[in-house]
PDB file of C-alpha atoms and ligand atoms in Angstrom:
ATOM      1  CA  MET A   1      99.129 115.610  76.525  1.00 72.00           C
ATOM      2  CA  ASN A   2      97.461 115.845  80.283  1.00 85.00           C
ATOM      3  CA  ASP A   3     100.152 114.435  82.735  1.00 94.00           C
ATOM      4  CA  PRO A   4      98.944 115.401  86.032  1.00 97.00           C
ATOM      5  CA  LYS A   5     101.700 115.157  88.662  1.00 97.00           C
ATOM      6  CA  ILE A   6      99.747 114.177  91.565  1.00 98.00           C
ATOM      7  CA  ILE A   7      98.574 110.873  92.546  1.00 98.00           C
ATOM      8  CA  ILE A   8      95.927 110.756  95.249  1.00 98.00           C
ATOM      9  CA  ALA A   9      95.986 107.678  97.705  1.00 98.00           C
ATOM     10  CA  LEU A  10      92.519 106.493  97.936  1.00 98.00           C
ATOM     11  CA  ASP A  11      92.947 105.081 101.420  1.00 97.00           C
ATOM     12  CA  PHE A  12      89.700 104.280 102.227  1.00 98.00           C
ATOM     13  CA  PRO A  13      87.639 101.058 103.512  1.00 98.00           C
ATOM     14  CA  ASN A  14      84.860 101.223 101.209  1.00 98.00           C
ATOM     15  CA  ALA A  15      83.419 102.356  97.988  1.00 98.00           C
ATOM     16  CA  THR A  16      80.988 105.004  99.436  1.00 98.00           C
ATOM     17  CA  SER A  17      83.750 106.921 101.138  1.00 98.00           C
ATOM     18  CA  ALA A  18      86.132 106.770  97.975  1.00 98.00           C
ATOM     19  CA  LEU A  19      83.461 107.476  95.685  1.00 98.00           C
ATOM     20  CA  ALA A  20      82.526 110.663  97.962  1.00 98.00           C
ATOM     21  CA  LEU A  21      85.864 112.036  97.727  1.00 98.00           C
ATOM     22  CA  ALA A  22      86.502 110.877  93.842  1.00 98.00           C
ATOM     23  CA  GLU A  23      83.114 112.936  92.971  1.00 97.00           C
ATOM     24  CA  ARG A  24      84.999 116.062  94.558  1.00 97.00           C
ATOM     25  CA  LEU A  25      88.102 115.793  92.352  1.00 98.00           C
ATOM     26  CA  GLN A  26      88.536 116.282  88.599  1.00 97.00           C
ATOM     27  CA  PRO A  27      90.473 113.692  86.424  1.00 98.00           C
ATOM     28  CA  THR A  28      92.482 116.630  84.547  1.00 97.00           C
ATOM     29  CA  LEU A  29      93.941 117.707  87.636  1.00 97.00           C
ATOM     30  CA  CYS A  30      94.944 114.388  89.325  1.00 98.00           C
ATOM     31  CA  ARG A  31      95.274 110.530  89.127  1.00 98.00           C
ATOM     32  CA  LEU A  32      93.933 108.048  91.920  1.00 98.00           C
ATOM     33  CA  LYS A  33      95.746 105.281  93.534  1.00 98.00           C
ATOM     34  CA  VAL A  34      93.814 102.659  94.874  1.00 98.00           C
ATOM     35  CA  GLY A  35      95.750 100.017  97.349  1.00 98.00           C
ATOM     36  CA  LYS A  36      95.136  96.840  98.968  1.00 98.00           C
ATOM     37  CA  GLU A  37      92.646  98.081 101.420  1.00 98.00           C
ATOM     38  CA  LEU A  38      90.198  99.744  98.876  1.00 98.00           C
ATOM     39  CA  PHE A  39      90.707  97.088  96.279  1.00 98.00           C
ATOM     40  CA  THR A  40      90.098  94.139  98.771  1.00 98.00           C
ATOM     41  CA  ALA A  41      86.918  95.737  99.966  1.00 98.00           C
ATOM     42  CA  THR A  42      85.645  96.676  96.358  1.00 98.00           C
ATOM     43  CA  GLY A  43      87.630  94.740  93.700  1.00 98.00           C
ATOM     44  CA  PRO A  44      87.827  95.255  89.855  1.00 98.00           C
ATOM     45  CA  ALA A  45      84.181  96.685  89.704  1.00 97.00           C
ATOM     46  CA  PHE A  46      85.150  99.835  91.818  1.00 98.00           C
ATOM     47  CA  LEU A  47      88.040 100.656  89.261  1.00 98.00           C
ATOM     48  CA  GLU A  48      85.705 100.396  86.554  1.00 98.00           C
ATOM     49  CA  GLN A  49      83.443 103.125  88.474  1.00 98.00           C
ATOM     50  CA  LEU A  50      86.549 105.368  88.900  1.00 98.00           C
ATOM     51  CA  MET A  51      87.782 104.952  85.214  1.00 98.00           C
ATOM     52  CA  ARG A  52      84.130 106.022  83.988  1.00 98.00           C
ATOM     53  CA  ARG A  53      84.330 109.330  85.742  1.00 98.00           C
ATOM     54  CA  GLY A  54      87.760 109.573  83.698  1.00 98.00           C
ATOM     55  CA  PHE A  55      90.467 109.104  86.445  1.00 98.00           C
ATOM     56  CA  GLU A  56      93.491 106.877  85.462  1.00 98.00           C
ATOM     57  CA  ILE A  57      94.409 104.532  88.233  1.00 98.00           C
ATOM     58  CA  PHE A  58      97.662 103.508  89.944  1.00 99.00           C
ATOM     59  CA  LEU A  59      96.646  99.930  91.266  1.00 99.00           C
ATOM     60  CA  ASP A  60      99.173  99.682  94.244  1.00 98.00           C
ATOM     61  CA  LEU A  61      98.939  95.868  95.112  1.00 98.00           C
ATOM     62  CA  LYS A  62     102.644  95.548  95.237  1.00 98.00           C
ATOM     63  CA  PHE A  63     102.524  91.845  93.749  1.00 98.00           C
ATOM     64  CA  HIS A  64     105.537  89.663  95.312  1.00 98.00           C
ATOM     65  CA  ASP A  65     105.634  85.987  94.593  1.00 98.00           C
ATOM     66  CA  ILE A  66     107.307  83.456  92.377  1.00 98.00           C
ATOM     67  CA  PRO A  67     108.000  84.840  88.697  1.00 98.00           C
ATOM     68  CA  ASN A  68     105.256  82.615  87.220  1.00 98.00           C
ATOM     69  CA  THR A  69     102.413  83.958  89.499  1.00 98.00           C
ATOM     70  CA  THR A  70     103.568  87.481  89.771  1.00 98.00           C
ATOM     71  CA  ALA A  71     103.563  87.631  85.993  1.00 98.00           C
ATOM     72  CA  GLN A  72     100.093  85.873  85.570  1.00 98.00           C
ATOM     73  CA  ALA A  73      98.842  88.634  88.468  1.00 98.00           C
ATOM     74  CA  CYS A  74     100.217  91.589  86.398  1.00 98.00           C
ATOM     75  CA  LYS A  75      98.629  90.006  83.352  1.00 98.00           C
ATOM     76  CA  VAL A  76      95.258  90.344  84.764  1.00 98.00           C
ATOM     77  CA  ALA A  77      95.804  93.659  86.428  1.00 98.00           C
ATOM     78  CA  ALA A  78      96.761  95.281  83.182  1.00 98.00           C
ATOM     79  CA  SER A  79      93.751  93.626  81.576  1.00 98.00           C
ATOM     80  CA  LEU A  80      91.750  96.038  84.021  1.00 98.00           C
ATOM     81  CA  GLY A  81      92.831  98.758  81.875  1.00 98.00           C
ATOM     82  CA  VAL A  82      94.739 100.714  85.043  1.00 98.00           C
ATOM     83  CA  TRP A  83      97.370 103.185  84.156  1.00 98.00           C
ATOM     84  CA  MET A  84     100.159 102.079  86.491  1.00 98.00           C
ATOM     85  CA  ILE A  85     100.805  98.580  88.621  1.00 98.00           C
ATOM     86  CA  ASN A  86     103.554  97.700  90.792  1.00 98.00           C
ATOM     87  CA  VAL A  87     105.716  94.811  92.183  1.00 98.00           C
ATOM     88  CA  HIS A  88     108.391  94.583  94.825  1.00 98.00           C
ATOM     89  CA  ALA A  89     111.718  94.654  93.564  1.00 98.00           C
ATOM     90  CA  LEU A  90     112.978  92.297  96.404  1.00 98.00           C
ATOM     91  CA  GLY A  91     111.093  89.428  94.252  1.00 98.00           C
ATOM     92  CA  GLY A  92     114.405  89.418  92.318  1.00 98.00           C
ATOM     93  CA  ARG A  93     115.582  89.737  88.785  1.00 98.00           C
ATOM     94  CA  LYS A  94     113.680  86.581  87.495  1.00 98.00           C
ATOM     95  CA  MET A  95     110.433  87.755  89.055  1.00 99.00           C
ATOM     96  CA  LEU A  96     111.103  91.492  87.423  1.00 99.00           C
ATOM     97  CA  ASP A  97     111.707  90.017  83.894  1.00 98.00           C
ATOM     98  CA  ALA A  98     108.436  87.989  84.301  1.00 98.00           C
ATOM     99  CA  ALA A  99     106.589  90.605  85.001  1.00 98.00           C
ATOM    100  CA  ARG A 100     107.900  92.823  82.443  1.00 98.00           C
ATOM    101  CA  GLU A 101     107.118  90.219  79.611  1.00 98.00           C
ATOM    102  CA  ALA A 102     103.788  89.679  80.975  1.00 98.00           C
ATOM    103  CA  ILE A 103     102.726  93.262  80.547  1.00 97.00           C
ATOM    104  CA  ALA A 104     104.862  93.696  77.286  1.00 96.00           C
ATOM    105  CA  ARG A 105     102.185  91.124  75.742  1.00 93.00           C
ATOM    106  CA  THR A 106      99.167  92.852  77.004  1.00 95.00           C
ATOM    107  CA  GLU A 107      96.921  95.253  74.964  1.00 95.00           C
ATOM    108  CA  GLN A 108      96.654  97.913  77.629  1.00 94.00           C
ATOM    109  CA  GLN A 109     100.520  98.180  78.577  1.00 97.00           C
ATOM    110  CA  PRO A 110     100.273  99.734  81.884  1.00 98.00           C
ATOM    111  CA  LYS A 111     103.207 101.463  83.301  1.00 98.00           C
ATOM    112  CA  LEU A 112     104.832  98.846  85.682  1.00 98.00           C
ATOM    113  CA  VAL A 113     107.051 100.202  88.594  1.00 99.00           C
ATOM    114  CA  ALA A 114     108.687  98.362  91.712  1.00 98.00           C
ATOM    115  CA  VAL A 115     108.628  99.130  95.062  1.00 98.00           C
ATOM    116  CA  THR A 116     112.748  99.380  96.387  1.00 96.00           C
ATOM    117  CA  LEU A 117     112.863  99.080 100.122  1.00 91.00           C
ATOM    118  CA  LEU A 118     109.436  99.795 102.087  1.00 89.00           C
ATOM    119  CA  THR A 119     110.436 103.142 103.727  1.00 84.00           C
ATOM    120  CA  SER A 120     109.229 101.663 107.145  1.00 86.00           C
ATOM    121  CA  MET A 121     112.454  99.545 106.782  1.00 87.00           C
ATOM    122  CA  ALA A 122     115.342 101.065 108.784  1.00 89.00           C
ATOM    123  CA  GLN A 123     118.950  99.680 109.119  1.00 91.00           C
ATOM    124  CA  ALA A 124     117.944  97.661 112.220  1.00 93.00           C
ATOM    125  CA  ASP A 125     115.204  95.928 110.449  1.00 92.00           C
ATOM    126  CA  LEU A 126     117.448  95.120 107.374  1.00 94.00           C
ATOM    127  CA  ALA A 127     119.774  93.671 109.803  1.00 95.00           C
ATOM    128  CA  GLU A 128     117.282  91.661 111.629  1.00 96.00           C
ATOM    129  CA  ILE A 129     116.240  89.802 108.274  1.00 96.00           C
ATOM    130  CA  GLY A 130     120.256  89.197 107.226  1.00 97.00           C
ATOM    131  CA  ILE A 131     120.815  92.051 105.151  1.00 95.00           C
ATOM    132  CA  ASN A 132     123.793  94.251 106.107  1.00 94.00           C
ATOM    133  CA  ALA A 133     123.480  96.876 103.596  1.00 95.00           C
ATOM    134  CA  THR A 134     122.164 100.279 104.394  1.00 93.00           C
ATOM    135  CA  PRO A 135     118.573 101.231 103.394  1.00 92.00           C
ATOM    136  CA  ALA A 136     120.504 103.805 100.696  1.00 93.00           C
ATOM    137  CA  ASP A 137     122.691 101.219  99.087  1.00 95.00           C
ATOM    138  CA  MET A 138     119.823  98.589  98.974  1.00 95.00           C
ATOM    139  CA  VAL A 139     117.488 101.330  97.246  1.00 96.00           C
ATOM    140  CA  LEU A 140     120.041 101.996  94.679  1.00 97.00           C
ATOM    141  CA  ARG A 141     120.695  98.251  94.214  1.00 98.00           C
ATOM    142  CA  LEU A 142     116.963  97.444  93.872  1.00 98.00           C
ATOM    143  CA  ALA A 143     116.252 100.444  91.614  1.00 98.00           C
ATOM    144  CA  THR A 144     119.114  99.175  89.350  1.00 98.00           C
ATOM    145  CA  LEU A 145     117.620  95.879  88.914  1.00 98.00           C
ATOM    146  CA  ALA A 146     114.395  97.027  88.066  1.00 98.00           C
ATOM    147  CA  ARG A 147     115.727  99.461  85.378  1.00 98.00           C
ATOM    148  CA  ASN A 148     117.703  96.676  83.874  1.00 98.00           C
ATOM    149  CA  SER A 149     114.502  94.310  83.989  1.00 98.00           C
ATOM    150  CA  GLY A 150     113.029  97.100  82.008  1.00 98.00           C
ATOM    151  CA  LEU A 151     110.613  98.259  84.367  1.00 98.00           C
ATOM    152  CA  ASP A 152     109.257 101.937  83.893  1.00 98.00           C
ATOM    153  CA  GLY A 153     110.477 102.831  87.191  1.00 98.00           C
ATOM    154  CA  VAL A 154     110.486 102.498  90.913  1.00 98.00           C
ATOM    155  CA  VAL A 155     108.357 103.761  93.788  1.00 98.00           C
ATOM    156  CA  CYS A 156     110.788 105.413  96.514  1.00 96.00           C
ATOM    157  CA  SER A 157     111.290 107.971  99.076  1.00 93.00           C
ATOM    158  CA  ALA A 158     111.519 111.806  97.881  1.00 93.00           C
ATOM    159  CA  GLN A 159     114.708 111.788  99.700  1.00 93.00           C
ATOM    160  CA  GLU A 160     116.409 109.036  97.620  1.00 94.00           C
ATOM    161  CA  VAL A 161     114.918 110.748  94.123  1.00 97.00           C
ATOM    162  CA  ALA A 162     118.532 112.783  93.449  1.00 96.00           C
ATOM    163  CA  LEU A 163     120.534 109.627  93.617  1.00 96.00           C
ATOM    164  CA  LEU A 164     118.375 107.672  91.581  1.00 98.00           C
ATOM    165  CA  ARG A 165     117.611 110.234  89.161  1.00 97.00           C
ATOM    166  CA  LYS A 166     121.487 110.397  88.677  1.00 97.00           C
ATOM    167  CA  HIS A 167     121.767 106.866  88.239  1.00 97.00           C
ATOM    168  CA  CYS A 168     118.715 105.433  86.538  1.00 97.00           C
ATOM    169  CA  GLY A 169     118.572 108.213  83.967  1.00 97.00           C
ATOM    170  CA  ALA A 170     116.142 111.079  83.232  1.00 97.00           C
ATOM    171  CA  GLU A 171     113.547 108.839  81.590  1.00 97.00           C
ATOM    172  CA  PHE A 172     113.128 106.683  84.685  1.00 98.00           C
ATOM    173  CA  CYS A 173     109.726 106.985  86.144  1.00 98.00           C
ATOM    174  CA  LEU A 174     110.180 108.095  90.121  1.00 98.00           C
ATOM    175  CA  VAL A 175     106.834 107.700  91.826  1.00 98.00           C
ATOM    176  CA  THR A 176     107.301 109.296  95.479  1.00 97.00           C
ATOM    177  CA  PRO A 177     104.898 109.153  98.538  1.00 96.00           C
ATOM    178  CA  GLY A 178     105.798 110.985 101.757  1.00 93.00           C
ATOM    179  CA  ILE A 179     104.942 114.395 100.299  1.00 95.00           C
ATOM    180  CA  ARG A 180     103.401 117.447 102.648  1.00 95.00           C
ATOM    181  CA  PRO A 181     102.982 120.845 101.558  1.00 93.00           C
ATOM    182  CA  ALA A 182     104.786 123.253 103.738  1.00 86.00           C
ATOM    183  CA  HIS A 183     102.064 123.730 106.485  1.00 83.00           C
ATOM    184  CA  ALA A 184     100.412 120.391 106.298  1.00 86.00           C
ATOM    185  CA  SER A 185     100.445 117.968 109.161  1.00 89.00           C
ATOM    186  CA  LEU A 186     102.898 115.316 108.969  1.00 89.00           C
ATOM    187  CA  ASP A 187     100.518 112.771 110.200  1.00 88.00           C
ATOM    188  CA  ASP A 188     102.631 109.230 110.665  1.00 85.00           C
ATOM    189  CA  GLN A 189     105.188 110.315 108.095  1.00 81.00           C
ATOM    190  CA  SER A 190     108.581 111.290 109.100  1.00 79.00           C
ATOM    191  CA  ARG A 191     110.918 112.004 106.495  1.00 78.00           C
ATOM    192  CA  VAL A 192     108.711 114.252 103.865  1.00 86.00           C
ATOM    193  CA  MET A 193     109.597 116.613 101.473  1.00 94.00           C
ATOM    194  CA  THR A 194     107.126 119.507  99.807  1.00 96.00           C
ATOM    195  CA  PRO A 195     105.663 118.596  96.435  1.00 97.00           C
ATOM    196  CA  GLN A 196     108.001 121.429  95.109  1.00 96.00           C
ATOM    197  CA  ALA A 197     111.057 120.359  96.621  1.00 96.00           C
ATOM    198  CA  ALA A 198     110.238 116.697  95.579  1.00 97.00           C
ATOM    199  CA  LEU A 199     109.965 117.644  91.935  1.00 97.00           C
ATOM    200  CA  GLN A 200     112.960 119.856  91.703  1.00 96.00           C
ATOM    201  CA  ALA A 201     114.931 116.795  93.201  1.00 96.00           C
ATOM    202  CA  GLY A 202     113.765 114.704  90.331  1.00 97.00           C
ATOM    203  CA  SER A 203     110.473 112.858  91.223  1.00 98.00           C
ATOM    204  CA  SER A 204     108.011 112.177  88.044  1.00 98.00           C
ATOM    205  CA  TYR A 205     104.796 111.770  90.216  1.00 98.00           C
ATOM    206  CA  LEU A 206     103.887 112.725  93.663  1.00 98.00           C
ATOM    207  CA  VAL A 207     101.570 110.194  95.750  1.00 98.00           C
ATOM    208  CA  ILE A 208      99.667 112.130  98.126  1.00 98.00           C
ATOM    209  CA  GLY A 209      96.885 111.160 100.648  1.00 97.00           C
ATOM    210  CA  ARG A 210      95.493 112.720 103.713  1.00 96.00           C
ATOM    211  CA  PRO A 211      96.639 116.554 102.957  1.00 97.00           C
ATOM    212  CA  ILE A 212      94.063 116.262 100.219  1.00 98.00           C
ATOM    213  CA  THR A 213      91.634 113.456 101.330  1.00 97.00           C
ATOM    214  CA  GLN A 214      91.133 114.570 104.798  1.00 97.00           C
ATOM    215  CA  ALA A 215      91.085 118.288 103.772  1.00 97.00           C
ATOM    216  CA  VAL A 216      87.656 120.319 104.353  1.00 97.00           C
ATOM    217  CA  ASP A 217      87.904 121.084 100.749  1.00 97.00           C
ATOM    218  CA  PRO A 218      89.719 118.354  99.040  1.00 98.00           C
ATOM    219  CA  LEU A 219      89.445 119.922  95.433  1.00 98.00           C
ATOM    220  CA  GLN A 220      90.924 123.400  96.886  1.00 97.00           C
ATOM    221  CA  ALA A 221      93.626 121.599  98.423  1.00 97.00           C
ATOM    222  CA  LEU A 222      94.736 119.944  95.142  1.00 97.00           C
ATOM    223  CA  LEU A 223      94.439 123.223  93.408  1.00 97.00           C
ATOM    224  CA  ASP A 224      96.635 124.817  95.856  1.00 96.00           C
ATOM    225  CA  ILE A 225      99.204 122.119  95.556  1.00 96.00           C
ATOM    226  CA  ASN A 226      99.211 122.474  91.568  1.00 95.00           C
ATOM    227  CA  LYS A 227      99.501 126.080  91.976  1.00 94.00           C
ATOM    228  CA  GLU A 228     102.748 125.271  94.177  1.00 92.00           C
ATOM    229  CA  ILE A 229     104.350 123.114  91.449  1.00 93.00           C
ATOM    230  CA  GLY A 230     103.567 125.524  88.798  1.00 89.00           C
ATOM    231  CA  VAL A 231     100.691 123.499  87.160  1.00 78.00           C
ATOM    232  CA  LEU A 232      98.295 125.924  85.444  1.00 56.00           C
ATOM    233  CA  GLN A 233      94.549 125.061  86.238  1.00 55.00           C
TER     234      GLN A 233
HETATM  235  O1  C5P B 301      98.098 110.063 103.570  1.00 93.07           O
HETATM  236  P1  C5P B 301      99.882 110.164 103.042  1.00 93.07           P
HETATM  237  O2  C5P B 301     100.170 111.046 102.023  1.00 93.07           O
HETATM  238  O3  C5P B 301     100.771 109.749 104.029  1.00 93.07           O
HETATM  239  O4  C5P B 301      99.645 108.698 102.181  1.00 93.07           O
HETATM  240  C1  C5P B 301     100.775 108.167 101.252  1.00 93.07           C
HETATM  241  C2  C5P B 301     100.269 106.983 100.841  1.00 93.07           C
HETATM  242  O5  C5P B 301     101.801 106.554 100.262  1.00 93.07           O
HETATM  243  C3  C5P B 301      99.750 105.783 101.459  1.00 93.07           C
HETATM  244  O6  C5P B 301      98.710 105.401 100.469  1.00 93.07           O
HETATM  245  C4  C5P B 301     100.956 104.866 101.702  1.00 93.07           C
HETATM  246  O7  C5P B 301     100.628 103.772 101.990  1.00 93.07           O
HETATM  247  C5  C5P B 301     101.788 105.220 100.366  1.00 93.07           C
HETATM  248  N1  C5P B 301     103.343 105.014 100.684  1.00 93.07           N
HETATM  249  C6  C5P B 301     103.874 105.517 101.811  1.00 93.07           C
HETATM  250  N2  C5P B 301     104.996 105.195 101.845  1.00 93.07           N
HETATM  251  C7  C5P B 301     105.567 104.295 101.062  1.00 93.07           C
HETATM  252  C8  C5P B 301     105.197 103.627 100.057  1.00 93.07           C
HETATM  253  C9  C5P B 301     103.551 103.953  99.909  1.00 93.07           C
HETATM  254  O8  C5P B 301     103.489 106.497 102.298  1.00 93.07           O
HETATM  255  N3  C5P B 301     107.298 104.146 101.219  1.00 93.07           N
END
């Protein structure tokens, strides 16, 4: 089965620029991530356009609400035919259980993953909202919660992958942004890992944005990364 490891973040404000990029890529080589910005601008019809071109979609809307509202949103997201959706693990066990149950009853059954802790949250930010645990402890706690609720995996930093792989088992899906090929610009990311190192540490899928979307030749950038991680074209 074709299971591309790279998920390209379509961080664009409109359909025209997102489609221009998608048309330069190939669905056998990558999946696409549509987040809040692009989805708010373009809606479900645009997902259809991408899927018609053969791409599988990670709809990155990070739902976080009371259990019933989250479950209903997950159900509708699943009905769009996307490959993966996500929620915030900080919504708690009841919300995660409700989301899982809602997905299980759908025909499409997309993968359901949880965001553990946003990587923008450092120790001081946690303290400010009354959480005294370290970010690493929180990530492990939230990933365990997600796994116990039967979610397929979590979105986490590549730096956390080795720990989570050890605690959550071989089947748990670990989706990691913050990936930079060895010679790429860091942009605004700080704790980055190369594609190869992230996969070796135990990542299941790599979310990569600007190193591909802003490349002069995005397809070549994707081919180069696939080559680096040993995927035959
Ligand atoms: O361009 P770049 O490769 O930095 O894009 C990374 C993508 O992953 C963006 O869509 C960003 O919002 C997302 N992301 C992240 N760090 C997280 C969670 C998501 O960079 N902790």
